Coordinates of C-alpha atoms and ligand atoms in Angstrom, one line a residue:
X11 CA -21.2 3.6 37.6
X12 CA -20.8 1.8 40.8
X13 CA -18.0 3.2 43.0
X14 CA -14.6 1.2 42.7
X15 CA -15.6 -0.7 39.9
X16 CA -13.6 0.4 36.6
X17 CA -15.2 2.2 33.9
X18 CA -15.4 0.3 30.7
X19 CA -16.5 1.0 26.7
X20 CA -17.5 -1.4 24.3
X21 CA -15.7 -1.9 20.7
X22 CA -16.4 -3.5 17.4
X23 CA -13.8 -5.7 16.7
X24 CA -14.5 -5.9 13.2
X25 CA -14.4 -2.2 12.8
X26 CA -13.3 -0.6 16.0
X27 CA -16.9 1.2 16.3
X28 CA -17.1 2.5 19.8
X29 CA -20.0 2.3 22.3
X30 CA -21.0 2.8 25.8
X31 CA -23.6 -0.5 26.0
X32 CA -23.0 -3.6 24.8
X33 CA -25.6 -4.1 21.3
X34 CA -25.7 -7.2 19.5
X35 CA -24.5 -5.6 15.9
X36 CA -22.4 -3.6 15.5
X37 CA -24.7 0.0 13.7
X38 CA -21.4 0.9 11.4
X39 CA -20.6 -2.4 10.1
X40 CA -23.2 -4.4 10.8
X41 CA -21.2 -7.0 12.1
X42 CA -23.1 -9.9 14.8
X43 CA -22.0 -10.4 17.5
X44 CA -18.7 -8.5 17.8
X45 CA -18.7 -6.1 20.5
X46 CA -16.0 -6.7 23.4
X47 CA -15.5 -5.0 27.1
X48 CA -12.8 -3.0 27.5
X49 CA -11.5 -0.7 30.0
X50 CA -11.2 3.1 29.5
X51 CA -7.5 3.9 28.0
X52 CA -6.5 6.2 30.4
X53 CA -4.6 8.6 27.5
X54 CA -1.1 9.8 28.4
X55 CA -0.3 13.9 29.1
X56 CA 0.8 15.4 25.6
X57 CA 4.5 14.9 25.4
X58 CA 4.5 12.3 27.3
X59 CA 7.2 9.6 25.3
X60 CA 5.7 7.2 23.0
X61 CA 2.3 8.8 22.7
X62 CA 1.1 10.3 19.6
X63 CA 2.2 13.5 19.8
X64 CA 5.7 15.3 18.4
X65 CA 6.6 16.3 22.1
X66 CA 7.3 20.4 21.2
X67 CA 5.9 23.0 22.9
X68 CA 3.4 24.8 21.2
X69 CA 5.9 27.8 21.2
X70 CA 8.2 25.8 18.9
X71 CA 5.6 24.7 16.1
X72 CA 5.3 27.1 13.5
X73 CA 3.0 26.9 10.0
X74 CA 5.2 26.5 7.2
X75 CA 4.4 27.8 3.3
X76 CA 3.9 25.0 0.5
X77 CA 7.1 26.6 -1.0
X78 CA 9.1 25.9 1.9
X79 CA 8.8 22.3 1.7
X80 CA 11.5 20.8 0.8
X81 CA 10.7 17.5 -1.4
X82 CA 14.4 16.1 -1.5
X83 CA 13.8 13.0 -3.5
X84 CA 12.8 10.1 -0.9
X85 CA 14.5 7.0 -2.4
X86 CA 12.5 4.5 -2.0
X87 CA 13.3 1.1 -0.6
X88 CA 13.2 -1.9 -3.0
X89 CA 11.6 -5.0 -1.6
X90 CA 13.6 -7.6 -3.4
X91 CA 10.1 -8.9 -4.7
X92 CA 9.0 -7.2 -8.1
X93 CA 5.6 -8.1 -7.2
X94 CA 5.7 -6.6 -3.6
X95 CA 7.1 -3.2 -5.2
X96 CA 4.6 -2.8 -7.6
X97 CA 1.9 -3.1 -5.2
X98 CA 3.5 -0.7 -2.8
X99 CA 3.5 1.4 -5.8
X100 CA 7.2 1.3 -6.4
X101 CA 9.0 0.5 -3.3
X102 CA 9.1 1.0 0.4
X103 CA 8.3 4.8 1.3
X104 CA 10.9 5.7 4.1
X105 CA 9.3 6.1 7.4
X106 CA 5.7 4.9 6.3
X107 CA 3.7 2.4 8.4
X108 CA 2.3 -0.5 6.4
X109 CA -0.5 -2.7 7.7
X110 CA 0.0 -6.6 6.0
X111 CA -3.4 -8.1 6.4
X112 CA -4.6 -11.6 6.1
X113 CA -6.1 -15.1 7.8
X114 CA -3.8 -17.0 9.8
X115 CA -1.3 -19.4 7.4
X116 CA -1.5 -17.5 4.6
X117 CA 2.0 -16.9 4.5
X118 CA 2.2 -13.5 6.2
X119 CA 5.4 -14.2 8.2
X120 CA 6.9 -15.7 5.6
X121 CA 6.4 -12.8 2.8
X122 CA 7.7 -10.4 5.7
X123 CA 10.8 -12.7 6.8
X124 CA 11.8 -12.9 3.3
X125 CA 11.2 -9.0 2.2
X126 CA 13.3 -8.3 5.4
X127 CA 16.1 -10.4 4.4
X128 CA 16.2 -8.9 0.6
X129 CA 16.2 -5.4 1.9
X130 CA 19.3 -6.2 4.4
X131 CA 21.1 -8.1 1.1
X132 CA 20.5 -4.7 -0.3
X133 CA 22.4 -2.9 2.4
X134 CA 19.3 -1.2 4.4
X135 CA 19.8 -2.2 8.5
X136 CA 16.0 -4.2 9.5
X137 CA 15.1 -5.7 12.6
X138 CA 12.4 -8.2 12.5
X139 CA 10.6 -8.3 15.8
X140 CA 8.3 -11.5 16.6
X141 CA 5.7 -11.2 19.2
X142 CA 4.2 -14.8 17.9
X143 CA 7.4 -16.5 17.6
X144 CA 10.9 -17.4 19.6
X145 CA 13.5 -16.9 17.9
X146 CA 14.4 -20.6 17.9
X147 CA 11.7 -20.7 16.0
X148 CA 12.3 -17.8 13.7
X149 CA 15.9 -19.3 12.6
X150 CA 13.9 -22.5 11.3
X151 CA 12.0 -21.0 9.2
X152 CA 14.6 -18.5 8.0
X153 CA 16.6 -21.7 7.0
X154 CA 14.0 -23.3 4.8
X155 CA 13.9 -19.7 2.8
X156 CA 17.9 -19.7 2.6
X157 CA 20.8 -17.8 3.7
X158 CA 20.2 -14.3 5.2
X159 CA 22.8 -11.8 5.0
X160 CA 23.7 -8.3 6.0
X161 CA 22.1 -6.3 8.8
X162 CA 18.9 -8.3 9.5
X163 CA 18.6 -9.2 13.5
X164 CA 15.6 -10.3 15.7
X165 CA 14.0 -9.6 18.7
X166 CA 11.4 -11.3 20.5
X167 CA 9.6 -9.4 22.7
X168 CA 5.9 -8.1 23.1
X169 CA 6.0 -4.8 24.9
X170 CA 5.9 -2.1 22.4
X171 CA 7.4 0.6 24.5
X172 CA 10.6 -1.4 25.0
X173 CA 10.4 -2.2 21.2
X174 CA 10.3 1.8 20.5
X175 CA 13.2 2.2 22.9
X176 CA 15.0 -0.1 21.0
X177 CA 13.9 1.1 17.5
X178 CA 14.9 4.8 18.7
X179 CA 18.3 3.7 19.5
X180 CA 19.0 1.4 16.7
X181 CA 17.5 3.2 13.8
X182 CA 17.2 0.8 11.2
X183 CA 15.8 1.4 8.2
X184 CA 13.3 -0.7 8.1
X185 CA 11.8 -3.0 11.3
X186 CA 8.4 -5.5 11.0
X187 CA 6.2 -6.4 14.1
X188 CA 4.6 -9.5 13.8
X189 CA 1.9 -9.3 14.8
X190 CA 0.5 -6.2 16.3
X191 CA -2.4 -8.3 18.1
X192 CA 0.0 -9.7 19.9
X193 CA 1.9 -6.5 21.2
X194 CA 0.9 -4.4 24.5
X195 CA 1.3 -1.2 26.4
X196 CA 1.3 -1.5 30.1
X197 CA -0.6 1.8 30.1
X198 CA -3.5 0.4 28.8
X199 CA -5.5 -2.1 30.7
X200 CA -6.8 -4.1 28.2
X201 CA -5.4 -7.5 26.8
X202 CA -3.0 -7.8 23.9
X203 CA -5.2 -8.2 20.8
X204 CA -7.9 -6.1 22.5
X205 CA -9.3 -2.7 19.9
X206 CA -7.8 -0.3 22.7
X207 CA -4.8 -2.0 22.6
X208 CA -4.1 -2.4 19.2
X209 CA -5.3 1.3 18.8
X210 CA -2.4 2.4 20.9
X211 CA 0.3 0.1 19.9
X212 CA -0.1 1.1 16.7
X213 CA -0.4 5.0 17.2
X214 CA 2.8 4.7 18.9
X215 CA 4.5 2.7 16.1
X216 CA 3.8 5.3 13.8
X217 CA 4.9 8.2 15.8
X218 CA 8.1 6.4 16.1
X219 CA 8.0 5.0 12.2
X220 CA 7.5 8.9 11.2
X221 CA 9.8 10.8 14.0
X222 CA 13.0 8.0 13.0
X223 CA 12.2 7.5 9.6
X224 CA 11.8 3.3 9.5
X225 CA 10.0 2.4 7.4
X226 CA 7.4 -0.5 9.1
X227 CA 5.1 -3.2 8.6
X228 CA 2.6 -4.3 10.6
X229 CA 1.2 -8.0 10.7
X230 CA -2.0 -8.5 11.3
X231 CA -4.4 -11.2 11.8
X232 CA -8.0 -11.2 10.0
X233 CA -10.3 -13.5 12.5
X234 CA -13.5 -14.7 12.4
X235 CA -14.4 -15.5 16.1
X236 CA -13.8 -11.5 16.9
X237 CA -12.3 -11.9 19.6
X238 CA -9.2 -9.9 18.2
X239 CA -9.3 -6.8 17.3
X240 CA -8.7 -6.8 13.1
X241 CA -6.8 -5.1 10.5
X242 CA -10.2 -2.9 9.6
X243 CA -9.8 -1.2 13.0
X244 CA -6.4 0.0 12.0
X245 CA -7.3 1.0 8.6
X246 CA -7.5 4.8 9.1
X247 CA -4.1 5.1 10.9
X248 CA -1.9 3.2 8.8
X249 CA -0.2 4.9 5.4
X250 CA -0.9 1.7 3.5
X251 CA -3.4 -1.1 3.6
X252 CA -2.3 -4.4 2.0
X253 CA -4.3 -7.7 2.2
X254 CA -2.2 -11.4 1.6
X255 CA -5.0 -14.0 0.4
X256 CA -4.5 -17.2 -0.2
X257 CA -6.3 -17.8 -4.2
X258 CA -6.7 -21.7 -3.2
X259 CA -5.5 -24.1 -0.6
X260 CA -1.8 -25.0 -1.1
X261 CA -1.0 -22.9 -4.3
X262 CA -1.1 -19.3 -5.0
X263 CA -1.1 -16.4 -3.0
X264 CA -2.4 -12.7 -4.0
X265 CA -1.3 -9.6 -2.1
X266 CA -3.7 -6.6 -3.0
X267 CA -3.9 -3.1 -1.6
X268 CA -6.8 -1.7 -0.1
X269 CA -5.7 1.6 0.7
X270 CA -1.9 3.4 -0.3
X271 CA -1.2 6.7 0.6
X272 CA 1.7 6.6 -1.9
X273 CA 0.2 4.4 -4.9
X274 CA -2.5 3.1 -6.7
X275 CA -4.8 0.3 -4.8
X276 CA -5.7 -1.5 -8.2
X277 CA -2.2 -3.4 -8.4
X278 CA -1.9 -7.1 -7.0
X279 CA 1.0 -9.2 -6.5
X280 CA 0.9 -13.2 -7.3
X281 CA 2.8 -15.5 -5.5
X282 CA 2.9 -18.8 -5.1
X283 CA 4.0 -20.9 -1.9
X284 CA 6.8 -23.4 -2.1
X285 CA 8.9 -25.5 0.3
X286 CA 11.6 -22.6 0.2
X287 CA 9.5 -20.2 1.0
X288 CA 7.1 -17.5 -1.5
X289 CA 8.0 -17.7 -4.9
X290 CA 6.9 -14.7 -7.3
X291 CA 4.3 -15.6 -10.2
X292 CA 5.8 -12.9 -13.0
X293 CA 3.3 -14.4 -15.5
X294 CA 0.0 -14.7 -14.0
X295 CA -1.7 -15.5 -16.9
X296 CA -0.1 -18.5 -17.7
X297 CA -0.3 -19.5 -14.3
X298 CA -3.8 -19.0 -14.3
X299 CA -4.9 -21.3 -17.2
X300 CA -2.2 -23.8 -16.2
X301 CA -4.3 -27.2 -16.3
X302 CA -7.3 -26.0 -18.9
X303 CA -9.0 -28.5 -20.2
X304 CA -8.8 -27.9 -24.1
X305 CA -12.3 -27.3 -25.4
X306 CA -14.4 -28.2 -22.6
X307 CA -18.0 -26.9 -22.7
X308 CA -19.3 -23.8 -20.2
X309 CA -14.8 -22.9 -20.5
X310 CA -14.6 -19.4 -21.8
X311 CA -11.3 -17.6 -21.1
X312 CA -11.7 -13.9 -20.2
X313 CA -9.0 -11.0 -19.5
X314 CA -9.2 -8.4 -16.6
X315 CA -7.1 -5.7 -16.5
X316 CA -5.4 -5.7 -12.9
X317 CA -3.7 -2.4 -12.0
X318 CA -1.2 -2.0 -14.6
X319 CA -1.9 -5.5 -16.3
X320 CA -3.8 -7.4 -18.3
X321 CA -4.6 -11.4 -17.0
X322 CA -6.2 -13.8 -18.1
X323 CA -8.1 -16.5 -16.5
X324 CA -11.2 -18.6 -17.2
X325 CA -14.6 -18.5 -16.7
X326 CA -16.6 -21.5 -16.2
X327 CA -20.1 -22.2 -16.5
X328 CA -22.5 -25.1 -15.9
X329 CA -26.4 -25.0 -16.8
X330 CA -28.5 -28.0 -15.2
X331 CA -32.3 -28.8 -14.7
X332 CA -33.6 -27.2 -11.7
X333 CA -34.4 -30.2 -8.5
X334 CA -36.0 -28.8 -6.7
X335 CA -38.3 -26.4 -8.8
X336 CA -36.7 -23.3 -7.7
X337 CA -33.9 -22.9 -9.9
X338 CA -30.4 -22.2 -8.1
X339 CA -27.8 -19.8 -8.8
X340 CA -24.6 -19.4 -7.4
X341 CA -21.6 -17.5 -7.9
X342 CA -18.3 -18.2 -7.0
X343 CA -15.7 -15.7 -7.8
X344 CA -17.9 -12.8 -9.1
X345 CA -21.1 -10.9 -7.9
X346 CA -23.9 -13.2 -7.5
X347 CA -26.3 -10.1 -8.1
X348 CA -24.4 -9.6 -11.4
X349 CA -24.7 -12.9 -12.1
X350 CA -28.7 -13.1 -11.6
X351 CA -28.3 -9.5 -14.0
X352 CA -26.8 -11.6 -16.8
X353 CA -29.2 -14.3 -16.8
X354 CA -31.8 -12.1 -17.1
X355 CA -30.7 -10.0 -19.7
X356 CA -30.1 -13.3 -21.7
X357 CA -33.7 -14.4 -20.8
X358 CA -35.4 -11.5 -21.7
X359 CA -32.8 -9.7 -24.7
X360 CA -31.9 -13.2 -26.5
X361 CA -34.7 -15.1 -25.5
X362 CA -32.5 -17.6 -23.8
X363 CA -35.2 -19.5 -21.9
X364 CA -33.3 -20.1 -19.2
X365 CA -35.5 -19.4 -16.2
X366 CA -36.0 -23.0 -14.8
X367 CA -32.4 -24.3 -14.9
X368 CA -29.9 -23.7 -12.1
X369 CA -27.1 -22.2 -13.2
X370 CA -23.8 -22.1 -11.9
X371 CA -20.2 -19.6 -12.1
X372 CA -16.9 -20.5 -10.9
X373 CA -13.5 -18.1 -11.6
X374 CA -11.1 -20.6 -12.2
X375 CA -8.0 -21.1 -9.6
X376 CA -10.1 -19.0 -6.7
X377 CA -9.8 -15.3 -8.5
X378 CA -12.3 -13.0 -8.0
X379 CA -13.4 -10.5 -10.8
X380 CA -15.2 -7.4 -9.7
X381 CA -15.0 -5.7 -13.3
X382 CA -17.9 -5.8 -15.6
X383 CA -15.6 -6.5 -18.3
X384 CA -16.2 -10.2 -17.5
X385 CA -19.8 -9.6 -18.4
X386 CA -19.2 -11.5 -22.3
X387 CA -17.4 -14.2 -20.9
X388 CA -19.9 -15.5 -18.5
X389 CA -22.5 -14.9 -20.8
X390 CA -20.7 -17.4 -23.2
X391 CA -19.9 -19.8 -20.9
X392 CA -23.2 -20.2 -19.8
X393 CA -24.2 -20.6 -23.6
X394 CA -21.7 -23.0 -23.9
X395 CA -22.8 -25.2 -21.4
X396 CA -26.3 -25.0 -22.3
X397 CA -26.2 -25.7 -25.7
X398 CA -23.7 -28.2 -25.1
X399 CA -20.9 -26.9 -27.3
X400 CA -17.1 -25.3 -26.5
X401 CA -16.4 -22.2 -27.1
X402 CA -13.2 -22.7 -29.6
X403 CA -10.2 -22.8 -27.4
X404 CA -7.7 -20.3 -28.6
X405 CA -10.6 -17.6 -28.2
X406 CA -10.7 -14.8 -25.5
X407 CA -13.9 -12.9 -24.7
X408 CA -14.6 -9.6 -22.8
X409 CA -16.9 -6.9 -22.9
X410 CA -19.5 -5.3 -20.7
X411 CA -23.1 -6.4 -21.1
X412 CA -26.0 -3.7 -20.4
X413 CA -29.3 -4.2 -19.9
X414 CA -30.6 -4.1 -23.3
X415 CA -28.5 -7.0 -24.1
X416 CA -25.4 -4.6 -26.2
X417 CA -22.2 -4.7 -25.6
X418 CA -20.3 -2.0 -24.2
X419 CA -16.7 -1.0 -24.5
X420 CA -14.6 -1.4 -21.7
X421 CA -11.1 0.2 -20.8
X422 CA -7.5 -0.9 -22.0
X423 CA -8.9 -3.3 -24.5
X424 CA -5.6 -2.7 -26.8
X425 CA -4.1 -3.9 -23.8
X426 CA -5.7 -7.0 -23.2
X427 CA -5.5 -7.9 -26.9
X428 CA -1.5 -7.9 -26.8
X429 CA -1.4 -10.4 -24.0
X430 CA -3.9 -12.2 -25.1
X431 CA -1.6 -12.9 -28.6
X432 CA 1.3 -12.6 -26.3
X433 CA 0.1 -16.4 -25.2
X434 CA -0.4 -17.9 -28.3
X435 CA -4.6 -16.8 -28.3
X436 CA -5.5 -16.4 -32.4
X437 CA -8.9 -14.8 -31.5
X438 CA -10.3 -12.2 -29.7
X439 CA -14.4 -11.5 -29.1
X440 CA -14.6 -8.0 -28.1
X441 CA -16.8 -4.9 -28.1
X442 CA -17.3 -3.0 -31.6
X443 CA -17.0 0.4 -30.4
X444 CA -14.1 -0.3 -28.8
X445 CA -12.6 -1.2 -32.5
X446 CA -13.4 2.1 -33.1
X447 CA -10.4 3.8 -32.1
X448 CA -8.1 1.4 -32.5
X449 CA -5.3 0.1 -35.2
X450 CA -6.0 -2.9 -37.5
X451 CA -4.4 -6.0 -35.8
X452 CA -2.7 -8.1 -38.0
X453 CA -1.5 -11.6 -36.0
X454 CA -4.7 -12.4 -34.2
X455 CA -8.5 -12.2 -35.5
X456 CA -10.4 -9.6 -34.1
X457 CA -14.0 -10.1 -33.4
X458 CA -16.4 -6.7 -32.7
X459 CA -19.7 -7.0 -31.4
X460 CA -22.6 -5.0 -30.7
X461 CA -25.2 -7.2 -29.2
X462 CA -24.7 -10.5 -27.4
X463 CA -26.7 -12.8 -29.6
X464 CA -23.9 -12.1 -32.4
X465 CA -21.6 -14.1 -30.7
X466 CA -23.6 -17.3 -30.0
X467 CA -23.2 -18.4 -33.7
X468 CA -19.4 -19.3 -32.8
X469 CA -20.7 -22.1 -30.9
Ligands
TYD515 P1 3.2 -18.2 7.9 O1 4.1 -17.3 7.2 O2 3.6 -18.6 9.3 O3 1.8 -17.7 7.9 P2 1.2 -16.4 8.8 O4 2.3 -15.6 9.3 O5 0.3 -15.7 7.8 O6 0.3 -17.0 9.8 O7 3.2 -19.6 7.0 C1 2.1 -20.1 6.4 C2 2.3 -21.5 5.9 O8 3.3 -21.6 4.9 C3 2.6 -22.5 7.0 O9 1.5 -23.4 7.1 C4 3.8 -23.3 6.5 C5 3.9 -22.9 5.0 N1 5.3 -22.7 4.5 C6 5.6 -23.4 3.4 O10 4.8 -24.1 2.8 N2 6.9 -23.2 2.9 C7 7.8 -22.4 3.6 O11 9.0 -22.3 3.1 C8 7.4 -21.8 4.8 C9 8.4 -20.9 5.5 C10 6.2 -21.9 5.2
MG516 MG1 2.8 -15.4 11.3

C-alpha cells in the first residue's frame, strides 16, 4: 500500500463478509454486487470507555462455579402489546439488546414509539432516541398514537458515544435507537450506515445495554441498493433477532423472530396499521379469511400451526392452458420447488394429467407458509380449479403429501381441529394416522385420509 494513502478493507453489506479486494459477489452470501470500501477501524486499547470490553484488570476477573450463579428471578418487562411479548417469548429481558428489522415504512418507528410509551404507562423509565427524526417530528407522530405518559423522554442525537454517556447517567430501563444505520463513532472513519460502523455502534450499545441493565432495541433498516450496512450484519451480536413485514400494502403487519436468545423463533405477532397507530390482530384467523369468497373454485382453506397457534388462511389455486407451450408455474407465498413436487406427485400418483397447463399458487392476504402441512391444501385447490368445482366451504384441509402420493401426519393436528370449529368450520380433511391417537370429535366431521386421490371425490 502506497505511502500516506489509508488502508482500507472491503465488506458485504448484506452479510458483513470481510475482504481485502473488492469481488463482485459476495463468497458467504452470494450476494451481487454488495461489497463497499471502508477504512481500517483503528480498535480502541482494552478498557478504553465504550469499547467492548468490561474495563477490569485481568487481576480482578475470576471463574465462577455454575452453583455460584445466582439466577434471582429477572422480571421481565411487559411490552403493552400481547403480540410483541409473545414473540419476545414473554416479555422484555432486562439488559438484552434487540435488533427490530424491516424495509423502510413498515411501521418500525411506530411499533417502537408505541411499545416505549406502554412500558413508561407501566412505570419503567425509557428514552427514545431518534437519529432519523427531530423531535418536532417525533411529537407528531406521538400525537396521532395518543397520549403518552410517565417517564418516556427523547433525544435527538446521532453520536453513539454521547448517547452512552447519557444512557450511563440516566439509567432507564429501557432506551430504543432508531436507527442504528444512522448512528456514528468518531473513532471510526467510515460513514454512518457503513458495516464498520454499524459493527461498532452496536458492540458498544450492548456493552452498555449489559453493564446498566437497559434493556434496548435497535432499528434497523433492510435495503436493497446495499449501500447500508443491514440487520444480517448484526445478527451474531444481538440477543434477539426480530423482523417487521408488512403481509400486504396498507393492511397487516407481521413481526417474526429469527433468532431469540430467550425464546422460541417460531412465534409471530399480527398487526394491523391504522390512522392511530399499530393495532394488534388477537384473532388472525379471522382476519385472515376476512373477504372469502364463499365457494369459489381453486379456494381451499388450510391451518398452519404458528409458534404456539394454530391459523388459518387460504390457499388458492388456478389451472389454465399453457400459451406458450411451456407450461408455467409460479408460487406466491410458498416454495415454488414444493410446488413443482406437488404437481408431480399428482401427475404421476393420481394420474392427474396436468403436465401441459400452467398452474398457479397464491397464500391469501400475502402469508407465506414454509410447513409442509399445507401440502393437502394446495393439492385440492389445484383440483378444484381444474375440475372446475369448490371445494365445500365450511371445509379445512392439511396434511403432508410424500412422494408416493400418501398422506402423512403432521404435528398439533388436535390443535388445529379446535380452531378450526372454534370458527364455525363443520369439517375437517386430515391425515388418517394422525386419527390414530386421538379422541373421537363430536361437533365437527372428521375426515382421515391415507392417499390423496381419496379426497378428490368431495369435489
Ligand atoms: P414508520 O413507523 O415511520 O416506518 P419505519 O420506521 O419502519 O420506516 O411508519 C410507516 C408508515 O405508517 C408511514 O408511511 C405512515 C404510516 N402510519 C400510519 O398509517 N398511521 C399512524 O398512526 C402512523 C404513526 C404511521
Ligand atoms: Mg423509522
Amino acid at each position: 500500500m502506497a505511502k500516506g494513502k489509508e488502508e482500507t478493507v472491503f465488506f458485504c453489506t448484506e452479510c458483513g463478509y470481510e475482504s481485502k479486494k473488492w469481488m463482485g459477489q459476495c463468497p458467504s452470501c452470494r450476494a451481487w454486487s454488495t461489497f463497499s470500501e471502508e477504512p481500517v477501524v483503528k480498535i480502541r486499547p482494552a478498557g478504553a470507555k465504550g469499547a467492548a470490553s468490561s474495563g477490569r484488570a485481568a487481576s480482578d476477573i475470576r471463574p465462577v462455579r455454575m452453583d455460584d450463579i445466582s439466577l434471582d428471578a429477572e422480571e421481565r418487562i411487559q411490552s403493552g402489546f400481547e403480540e410483541f411479548s409473545r414473540v419476545l417469548g414473554g416479555g422484555i429481558v432486562p439488559g438484552s439488546l434487540i435488533l427490530v428489522g424491516g424495509d423502510p415504512g413498515v411501521g418500525k418507528s411506530t411499533l417502537l414509539l408505541q411499545t416505549a410509551a406502554k412500558v413508561s404507562a407501566g412505570g419503567r423509565s425509557v428514552i427514545y432516541i431518534s437519529g432519523e427524526e427531530s423531535l418536532k417530528q417525533i411529537k407528531l407522530r406521538a400525537n396521532r398514537i395518543g397520549r403518552i405518559s410517565g417517564d418516556l423522554r427523547f433525544i435527538s442525537e446521532t453520536d453513539i458515544d454521547k448517547i452512552i454517556a447519557v444512557l450511563e447517567r440516566e439509567r432507564p430501563d429501557l432506551c430504543v435507537i432508531d436507527s442504528i444505520q444512522t448512528m456514528f463513532t468518531s473513532d471510526s472513519q467510515s460513514v454512518p450506515g457503513s458495516v464498520s460502523q454499524v459493527r461498532e455502534c452496536s458492540q458498544r450499545m450492548m456493552v452498555c445495554a449489559k453493564q446498566n441493565s437497559i434493556a434496548t432495541f435497535l432499528v434497523g433498516h433492510v435495503t436493497k441498493e446495499g449501500t447500508v450496512a443491514g440487520p444480517r450484519v448484526l445478527e451474531h451480536i444481538v440477543d434477539t433477532v426480530l423482523y417487521f413485514e408488512s403481509g400486504d400494502q396498507f393492511g397487516y403487519r407481521v413481526l417474526r423472530s429469527a433468532k431469540n436468545r430467550f425464546g422460541s423463533t417460531n412465534e409471530i405477532g399480527v398487526f394491523e396499521m391504522s390512522s392511530e397507530g399499530l393495532k394488534e390482530v388477537q384473532n388472525p384467523s379471522e382476519y385472515l379469511l376476512e373477504g372469502r369468497f364463499k365457494n369459489a373454485t381453486g379456494a381451499v382453506v388450510t391451518c398452519l400451526i404458528e409458534g404456539s397457534r394454530a391459523m388459518l388462511m387460504e390457499v388458492q389455486g388456478l389451472v389454465a392452458d399453457t400459451q406458450y407451450g411451456m407450461a408455467r408455474r409460479q408460487a406466491n407465498g410458498m416454495d415454488y420447488n414444493r410446488l413443482v413436487m406437488l404437481l408431480a406427485v399428482l401427475q404421476k400418483r393420481a394420474g392427474v394429467n396436468i403436465g401441459q397447463m400452467d398452474a398457479y399458487v397464491n397464500i391469501a392476504g400475502g402469508m407465506k407458509i414454509t410447513q409442509p402441512s399445507a401440502d393437502l391444501a394446495v393439492i385440492l385447490a389445484i383440483m378444484s380449479s381444474l375440475r372446475n368445482v369448490a371445494v365445500p366451504e365450511d371445509t379445512v384441509v392439511f396434511g403432508e403429501v410424500g412422494l408416493s402420493g400418501e398422506v402423512r401426519s403432521v404435528p398439533q393436528a388436535a390443535d388445529r381441529i379446535r380452531e378450526a370449529e372454534r370458527l364455525g368450520f363443520g369439517r375437517v380433511i386430515m391425515p388418517a394416522v394422525n386419527l390414530k391417537s386421538m379422541e373421537k370429535q363430536k361437533s365437527i366431521e372428521v375426515i382421515g385420509i391415507n392417499f390423496i386421490g381419496e379426497m378428490f371425490g368431495l369435489l
